[in-house]
Amino acid sequence: MRTNIYKHSVLTAGIVATMSMTAANAAEVVYDEKDAFSVANKATATYTVADNSNQQIAESNEVVVNVTETGAFSLVAKNDDTSSGGAIGDDLNENIAIHPAAGSSVNFNHTLSNDGNISDTYTIALANPSNSLPASATIKYQIKEGNANVGNSETIAIGGTITLKPGQTADITITATTSSDRVIGNDTSFTVTATSKYLTDKGQTTADKKATNTNNAITTTPVYAITKSATTNLNNKIFDTNNANAYVDYTITVKNEGNIDGTAVKITDALPAGLVAIKTGEDNYTAPTVVASGTSTAKDANISTNGKEITVIGQDIKMNETITVTFRAKKDTTTPATGTNITNYALVEDDVDGNGSFDLVDSSGDAADTSVSEKTYEDTSTGNYKGKDSNSNATITTSNQTRNLAIKSNTLDQEVALISQNNTYIYTITNKGTDIVEAASADKVYFTVAPTTNDANITINEAEVFVDANDNGSYDSGETLLTKTANGYDLNEAATTGLAPDDFVKIGVTVNTNGSGSNLVGGTNNIDDSETMTVTVLPQGPVAGTPAPANASVSSTTTMKGVNLLKYQAVAACKAGLTTLSWTTDSISGGEAKPGNCVYYKITAENTFSDASKVINGLTVTDTLETPKIIYEGDFTSETSGGSPAAKATYSNPDLVATFDSLAASEIGTIYFSAQISQTGTN
């Protein structure tokens, strides 16, 4: 409040300036001048006296009244600013709320009082504007006597005047309008002054003729910190467009970090190409939810008919309270290419200035969301400002997940010797799927190595299943030996970081044989015995939401080969032609089997390998004659069925030793010789 008082008197002898200034407080100025003017008065009378015609004159004594003028007024601030620590009736309207939008208005109330004893005219002026307030202003006033209005409300321009009689007041409302948008917390102010014409005419200084109030406005608005996040059914950011059951769970949180409550807020999430909200009755449907913290009341979230938009309408959000919205989306009919980042934004709109249209527009993506023109009223001059948004956790990446684990044998079926060790088979297991890493952790993919017939003489070395890391087809020191479990061998042990698409690992398996080549009665001949070994890849279940593919398997057969040795005989007169003989493996009795005749022998040695590389070398056939029952005739001959050289023989009683330098695969070497039957079995 600022009060100016002026008292002025004039003595009959002239003007005597006996002025004094009293400063009761910063808002009060008193100015005195006594005896501003005097009023002198006397009476005269004329009369006649009986019997006397002369006019008589009578004159009274003079009385004098010395008049004192008082010029006094006050200007006080009348807005209720007690909540900001102010007081009604001081000289400051403090922290009066104003909306942030350009063109917003705020009313400042003042009372101008004529506390003097003369009429006065006051000039109302505004000065010292800040932060675009006021860009313009209107001044209305209503004169009052006591509580009663005098006349009608009047409007004056800035610099206009108000005339008050003594004891009258004027309730003044200054409507100040802003020229530009402001941000939350902007402190704006200007001064309003009332200047007394009476005091000005009396030559008073500026301070002694002017009362000043300050009007201060604070920008009040909700500001919304929007946080958007997305999690797919894989519990990560990968959205498998090849999986009809894939979905995305979105969460939107909207916190009012402003200095007033938000009312009738609209929250919208428009889904981009490739996504559509899951509606009631559809697979994987989860009802959208809205949860309010504090005392705010949650509204409903609604999915549009086409599933492309989720909205919450008319939501109140009190200061420092949060609204959380959740909903679920799935693949739309349009499938984005693999590796596409899908980002969408939540939009919050509020009619802060109350004009019926949304003026606050805030996207969780801020400048990244080019579909909207933001107006947030946020003060972004500091890093961690109120209303800061985050959309960084809301981007998902498409994949086209397919699963296909293939296995092939790098080794042909093998023919091996009857007695052999470390016959190695190499198998390549390849991830031929897309966008999925197989066997990235334990227990996701196994493989088994199993015989078909369990041949006792062909053994799979289960303790030497290994990773052929150096790709040389055999186990070497330092390479990983895999451990057999109840489920088989864990592929993750072979490929510890898993197999990305097109990655492969080579697995080695060794087979040992322990066969026999005897054609004796009661003996065992394992030539051509075989065992088929099957290696099967066993995916154990879904990976990243994609079901396990079919098992994959490949088989390898190990066949025992070697020299099949057969002996034939015939009995005839000595020196008979070989072509005339009847060969048999059976026993011969009677007939030609008599002393003096000869027993003819034919021995065949067959290289049963079909692999051309499997040449039999240094084949030595020994036949021990039962002398003296039979006597070697010295007639050894030999032939082969192929191009290999015939055998050469040596005889040292009782052993006939025939040697083939080599026999090719599938080739038969034959030797012939005879021995004469003795007369008595002793000579």
Tab-separated table of C-alpha atoms in Angstrom, residues 137-415:
chain	number	residue	atom	x	y	z
A	137	ALA	CA	-3.703	-4.506	-20.688
A	138	THR	CA	-7.162	-3.193	-19.968
A	139	ILE	CA	-8.006	-1.189	-16.853
A	140	LYS	CA	-11.507	-1.267	-15.406
A	141	TYR	CA	-12.672	0.481	-12.277
A	142	GLN	CA	-15.789	0.871	-10.167
A	143	ILE	CA	-16.196	3.881	-7.870
A	144	LYS	CA	-17.680	3.161	-4.477
A	145	GLU	CA	-18.873	5.033	-1.434
A	146	GLY	CA	-18.635	2.557	1.337
A	147	ASN	CA	-19.935	-0.680	-0.135
A	148	ALA	CA	-22.283	1.021	-2.585
A	149	ASN	CA	-21.391	1.432	-6.231
A	150	VAL	CA	-21.370	4.925	-7.645
A	151	GLY	CA	-22.308	4.879	-11.291
A	152	ASN	CA	-21.246	2.106	-13.658
A	153	SER	CA	-17.960	0.303	-14.181
A	154	GLU	CA	-15.674	2.260	-16.455
A	155	THR	CA	-12.753	1.277	-18.666
A	156	ILE	CA	-9.733	3.469	-19.257
A	157	ALA	CA	-6.581	3.089	-21.268
A	158	ILE	CA	-3.138	2.840	-19.775
A	159	GLY	CA	-2.374	6.397	-18.696
A	160	GLY	CA	-6.057	7.188	-18.182
A	161	THR	CA	-7.446	8.974	-15.142
A	162	ILE	CA	-9.866	8.277	-12.299
A	163	THR	CA	-11.491	11.167	-10.332
A	164	LEU	CA	-12.557	10.526	-6.748
A	165	LYS	CA	-14.368	12.697	-4.275
A	166	PRO	CA	-13.176	12.656	-0.692
A	167	GLY	CA	-13.944	9.345	0.932
A	168	GLN	CA	-14.571	7.526	-2.338
A	169	THR	CA	-12.679	4.414	-3.465
A	170	ALA	CA	-12.138	2.787	-6.826
A	171	ASP	CA	-11.848	-0.993	-7.225
A	172	ILE	CA	-9.431	-1.383	-10.110
A	173	THR	CA	-8.945	-4.566	-12.179
A	174	ILE	CA	-5.985	-4.641	-14.533
A	175	THR	CA	-6.278	-7.457	-17.050
A	176	ALA	CA	-2.780	-8.112	-18.389
A	177	THR	CA	-2.273	-10.243	-21.505
A	178	THR	CA	0.939	-11.971	-22.599
A	179	SER	CA	2.458	-11.824	-26.056
A	180	SER	CA	4.325	-15.150	-26.233
A	181	ASP	CA	4.443	-18.626	-24.760
A	182	ARG	CA	6.294	-19.084	-21.522
A	183	VAL	CA	7.605	-22.079	-19.620
A	184	ILE	CA	6.646	-23.382	-16.239
A	185	GLY	CA	7.787	-21.218	-13.333
A	186	ASN	CA	8.464	-18.089	-15.402
A	187	ASP	CA	8.298	-15.148	-12.990
A	188	THR	CA	6.757	-12.075	-14.673
A	189	SER	CA	5.985	-8.683	-13.147
A	190	PHE	CA	5.200	-5.019	-13.776
A	191	THR	CA	4.341	-1.983	-11.709
A	192	VAL	CA	1.156	0.049	-11.549
A	193	THR	CA	1.196	3.656	-10.364
A	194	ALA	CA	-1.447	6.217	-9.397
A	195	THR	CA	-0.285	9.852	-9.628
A	196	SER	CA	-2.245	12.638	-7.853
A	197	LYS	CA	-3.048	15.684	-9.948
A	198	TYR	CA	-3.587	17.745	-6.806
A	199	LEU	CA	-0.151	16.932	-5.464
A	200	THR	CA	1.402	17.420	-8.870
A	201	ASP	CA	-0.152	20.871	-9.102
A	202	LYS	CA	1.287	21.634	-5.670
A	203	GLY	CA	4.738	20.906	-7.013
A	204	GLN	CA	5.383	17.707	-5.125
A	205	THR	CA	8.256	15.446	-6.088
A	206	THR	CA	7.578	12.185	-7.872
A	207	ALA	CA	7.856	10.187	-4.685
A	208	ASP	CA	5.399	12.460	-2.926
A	209	LYS	CA	2.694	12.441	-5.547
A	210	LYS	CA	2.747	8.820	-6.733
A	211	ALA	CA	1.659	5.521	-5.166
A	212	THR	CA	3.140	2.309	-6.606
A	213	ASN	CA	2.105	-1.355	-6.466
A	214	THR	CA	3.879	-4.327	-8.026
A	215	ASN	CA	2.017	-7.066	-9.864
A	216	ASN	CA	3.787	-10.398	-10.050
A	217	ALA	CA	2.598	-13.468	-11.984
A	218	ILE	CA	3.984	-16.996	-11.962
A	219	THR	CA	3.480	-19.338	-14.915
A	220	THR	CA	1.500	-22.350	-13.745
A	221	THR	CA	0.962	-25.406	-15.849
A	222	PRO	CA	1.101	-29.161	-15.713
A	223	VAL	CA	4.151	-30.630	-17.387
A	224	TYR	CA	4.187	-34.324	-18.135
A	225	ALA	CA	7.131	-36.681	-17.898
A	226	ILE	CA	6.196	-39.473	-20.320
A	227	THR	CA	8.052	-42.767	-20.256
A	228	LYS	CA	7.317	-45.467	-22.832
A	229	SER	CA	8.646	-49.029	-22.797
A	230	ALA	CA	8.087	-52.208	-24.795
A	231	THR	CA	8.752	-55.886	-24.073
A	232	THR	CA	8.004	-58.714	-26.490
A	233	ASN	CA	6.794	-62.197	-25.683
A	234	LEU	CA	10.474	-63.211	-25.808
A	235	ASN	CA	11.046	-60.955	-22.785
A	236	ASN	CA	13.323	-58.739	-24.828
A	237	LYS	CA	13.103	-56.315	-27.752
A	238	ILE	CA	12.993	-58.947	-30.522
A	239	PHE	CA	9.659	-59.204	-32.317
A	240	ASP	CA	9.410	-62.444	-34.301
A	241	THR	CA	7.173	-61.737	-37.270
A	242	ASN	CA	7.315	-65.408	-38.235
A	243	ASN	CA	5.551	-66.378	-35.020
A	244	ALA	CA	1.781	-65.927	-35.168
A	245	ASN	CA	1.722	-65.789	-31.362
A	246	ALA	CA	4.317	-63.050	-31.023
A	247	TYR	CA	3.186	-59.919	-29.176
A	248	VAL	CA	4.461	-56.698	-27.632
A	249	ASP	CA	3.485	-55.425	-24.190
A	250	TYR	CA	3.614	-51.620	-24.015
A	251	THR	CA	3.716	-49.557	-20.823
A	252	ILE	CA	3.174	-45.788	-20.744
A	253	THR	CA	3.689	-43.764	-17.573
A	254	VAL	CA	2.633	-40.122	-17.418
A	255	LYS	CA	3.734	-38.153	-14.339
A	256	ASN	CA	2.537	-34.609	-13.706
A	257	GLU	CA	5.678	-32.766	-12.613
A	258	GLY	CA	4.049	-29.352	-13.013
A	259	ASN	CA	2.836	-26.838	-10.445
A	260	ILE	CA	-0.912	-27.309	-10.998
A	261	ASP	CA	-3.154	-30.313	-11.520
A	262	GLY	CA	-3.877	-31.559	-15.002
A	263	THR	CA	-7.537	-31.995	-15.900
A	264	ALA	CA	-9.289	-33.803	-18.742
A	265	VAL	CA	-6.004	-34.995	-20.214
A	266	LYS	CA	-5.985	-37.119	-23.353
A	267	ILE	CA	-3.396	-39.907	-23.730
A	268	THR	CA	-3.009	-41.474	-27.186
A	269	ASP	CA	-0.810	-44.193	-28.639
A	270	ALA	CA	-1.063	-44.565	-32.407
A	271	LEU	CA	0.482	-47.843	-33.555
A	272	PRO	CA	2.774	-47.720	-36.603
A	273	ALA	CA	2.748	-49.936	-39.674
A	274	GLY	CA	3.323	-53.555	-38.758
A	275	LEU	CA	1.512	-53.474	-35.416
A	276	VAL	CA	-2.104	-53.630	-34.292
A	277	ALA	CA	-3.598	-53.849	-30.819
A	278	ILE	CA	-4.901	-57.239	-29.701
A	279	LYS	CA	-8.630	-56.940	-29.134
A	280	THR	CA	-10.950	-58.920	-26.944
A	281	GLY	CA	-11.569	-62.447	-28.175
A	282	GLU	CA	-8.273	-62.651	-30.070
A	283	ASP	CA	-5.384	-64.922	-29.144
A	284	ASN	CA	-3.077	-63.582	-26.429
A	285	TYR	CA	-5.543	-60.835	-25.527
A	286	THR	CA	-4.866	-58.936	-22.337
A	287	ALA	CA	-7.220	-56.107	-21.446
A	288	PRO	CA	-5.591	-52.667	-21.521
A	289	THR	CA	-5.256	-51.111	-18.087
A	290	VAL	CA	-5.070	-47.638	-16.575
A	291	VAL	CA	-3.729	-47.281	-13.040
A	292	ALA	CA	-3.640	-43.983	-11.141
A	293	SER	CA	-1.369	-43.236	-8.233
A	294	GLY	CA	-2.409	-41.102	-5.287
A	295	THR	CA	-5.929	-39.725	-5.354
A	296	SER	CA	-6.322	-39.369	-9.114
A	297	THR	CA	-9.076	-41.556	-10.546
A	298	ALA	CA	-8.209	-43.808	-13.466
A	299	LYS	CA	-10.243	-43.626	-16.652
A	300	ASP	CA	-10.588	-46.434	-19.213
A	301	ALA	CA	-8.226	-47.206	-22.087
A	302	ASN	CA	-10.058	-47.784	-25.356
A	303	ILE	CA	-8.885	-49.611	-28.469
A	304	SER	CA	-10.115	-48.200	-31.771
A	305	THR	CA	-12.200	-50.321	-34.106
A	306	ASN	CA	-9.253	-50.949	-36.418
A	307	GLY	CA	-6.918	-51.607	-33.489
A	308	LYS	CA	-4.499	-48.895	-34.562
A	309	GLU	CA	-5.017	-46.485	-31.686
A	310	ILE	CA	-5.316	-46.685	-27.904
A	311	THR	CA	-6.760	-43.666	-26.094
A	312	VAL	CA	-7.500	-42.522	-22.554
A	313	ILE	CA	-9.851	-39.534	-22.499
A	314	GLY	CA	-10.715	-37.078	-19.719
A	315	GLN	CA	-7.970	-38.240	-17.379
A	316	ASP	CA	-7.183	-35.992	-14.414
A	317	ILE	CA	-3.571	-36.126	-13.226
A	318	LYS	CA	-2.851	-34.317	-9.996
A	319	MET	CA	0.498	-32.774	-9.209
A	320	ASN	CA	3.222	-35.383	-8.586
A	321	GLU	CA	0.867	-38.241	-9.441
A	322	THR	CA	1.277	-40.791	-12.198
A	323	ILE	CA	-0.999	-42.523	-14.664
A	324	THR	CA	0.193	-45.903	-16.009
A	325	VAL	CA	-1.324	-47.336	-19.189
A	326	THR	CA	-0.645	-50.854	-20.497
A	327	PHE	CA	-1.797	-52.645	-23.637
A	328	ARG	CA	-0.719	-55.459	-25.942
A	329	ALA	CA	-0.086	-55.423	-29.692
A	330	LYS	CA	0.616	-58.033	-32.346
A	331	LYS	CA	1.770	-58.241	-35.951
A	332	ASP	CA	-0.472	-56.457	-38.432
A	333	THR	CA	-1.172	-57.723	-41.931
A	334	THR	CA	1.851	-55.769	-43.140
A	335	THR	CA	5.057	-57.476	-42.080
A	336	PRO	CA	8.152	-55.255	-41.811
A	337	ALA	CA	11.394	-56.648	-43.133
A	338	THR	CA	13.673	-58.527	-40.775
A	339	GLY	CA	15.838	-56.151	-38.779
A	340	THR	CA	13.364	-53.275	-38.919
A	341	ASN	CA	13.242	-51.073	-35.836
A	342	ILE	CA	9.655	-50.265	-34.895
A	343	THR	CA	9.233	-47.191	-32.729
A	344	ASN	CA	6.024	-45.491	-31.739
A	345	TYR	CA	5.244	-42.719	-29.320
A	346	ALA	CA	2.743	-41.854	-26.636
A	347	LEU	CA	1.044	-38.463	-26.964
A	348	VAL	CA	-0.327	-36.415	-24.051
A	349	GLU	CA	-2.618	-33.439	-24.707
A	350	ASP	CA	-4.089	-30.942	-22.251
A	351	ASP	CA	-6.275	-27.843	-22.537
A	352	VAL	CA	-4.220	-25.792	-20.088
A	353	ASP	CA	-5.692	-22.399	-20.958
A	354	GLY	CA	-9.240	-23.751	-20.893
A	355	ASN	CA	-10.271	-22.452	-24.305
A	356	GLY	CA	-11.702	-25.776	-25.427
A	357	SER	CA	-8.768	-26.973	-27.515
A	358	PHE	CA	-5.542	-28.716	-26.579
A	359	ASP	CA	-2.661	-26.264	-26.325
A	360	LEU	CA	-0.243	-28.526	-24.403
A	361	VAL	CA	0.990	-31.238	-26.794
A	362	ASP	CA	3.737	-33.548	-25.510
A	363	SER	CA	5.143	-36.642	-27.214
A	364	SER	CA	7.281	-39.238	-25.481
A	365	GLY	CA	9.579	-38.993	-28.490
A	366	ASP	CA	9.980	-35.205	-28.297
A	367	ALA	CA	11.757	-33.964	-31.451
A	368	ALA	CA	12.091	-37.515	-32.784
A	369	ASP	CA	8.313	-37.665	-33.240
A	370	THR	CA	7.868	-35.671	-36.426
A	371	SER	CA	4.145	-36.425	-36.610
A	372	VAL	CA	3.265	-33.753	-34.051
A	373	SER	CA	4.202	-30.174	-33.251
A	374	GLU	CA	5.057	-30.131	-29.575
A	375	LYS	CA	4.197	-27.384	-27.105
A	376	THR	CA	5.108	-28.581	-23.632
A	377	TYR	CA	5.811	-25.406	-21.589
A	378	GLU	CA	8.807	-27.236	-20.139
A	379	ASP	CA	11.909	-25.356	-19.046
A	380	THR	CA	14.574	-27.385	-20.856
A	381	SER	CA	17.431	-25.082	-19.890
A	382	THR	CA	18.676	-27.647	-17.360
A	383	GLY	CA	19.588	-31.251	-17.990
A	384	ASN	CA	17.215	-32.968	-15.584
A	385	TYR	CA	14.245	-30.688	-16.130
A	386	LYS	CA	10.671	-31.260	-15.054
A	387	GLY	CA	8.628	-33.069	-17.677
A	388	LYS	CA	11.580	-34.824	-19.313
A	389	ASP	CA	10.395	-37.687	-21.517
A	390	SER	CA	11.940	-41.035	-22.407
A	391	ASN	CA	11.115	-43.255	-25.371
A	392	SER	CA	14.471	-45.030	-25.541
A	393	ASN	CA	13.082	-48.290	-24.171
A	394	ALA	CA	10.152	-48.489	-26.581
A	395	THR	CA	11.864	-49.631	-29.802
A	396	ILE	CA	11.500	-53.245	-30.911
A	397	THR	CA	13.359	-54.974	-33.731
A	398	THR	CA	11.699	-57.413	-36.086
A	399	SER	CA	13.050	-60.831	-36.838
A	400	ASN	CA	11.839	-63.691	-39.013
A	401	GLN	CA	12.708	-66.606	-36.801
A	402	THR	CA	12.845	-70.032	-38.358
A	403	ARG	CA	14.512	-73.078	-36.889
A	404	ASN	CA	16.282	-75.704	-38.929
A	405	LEU	CA	19.129	-77.784	-37.583
A	406	ALA	CA	20.764	-79.954	-40.233
A	407	ILE	CA	23.353	-82.693	-39.933
A	408	LYS	CA	25.413	-84.311	-42.635
A	409	SER	CA	28.178	-86.869	-42.674
A	410	ASN	CA	31.510	-85.747	-44.032
A	411	THR	CA	32.646	-89.353	-44.117
A	412	LEU	CA	31.414	-92.079	-46.454
A	413	ASP	CA	30.395	-95.460	-45.114
A	414	GLN	CA	33.577	-97.257	-44.223
A	415	GLU	CA	34.975	-100.729	-44.891
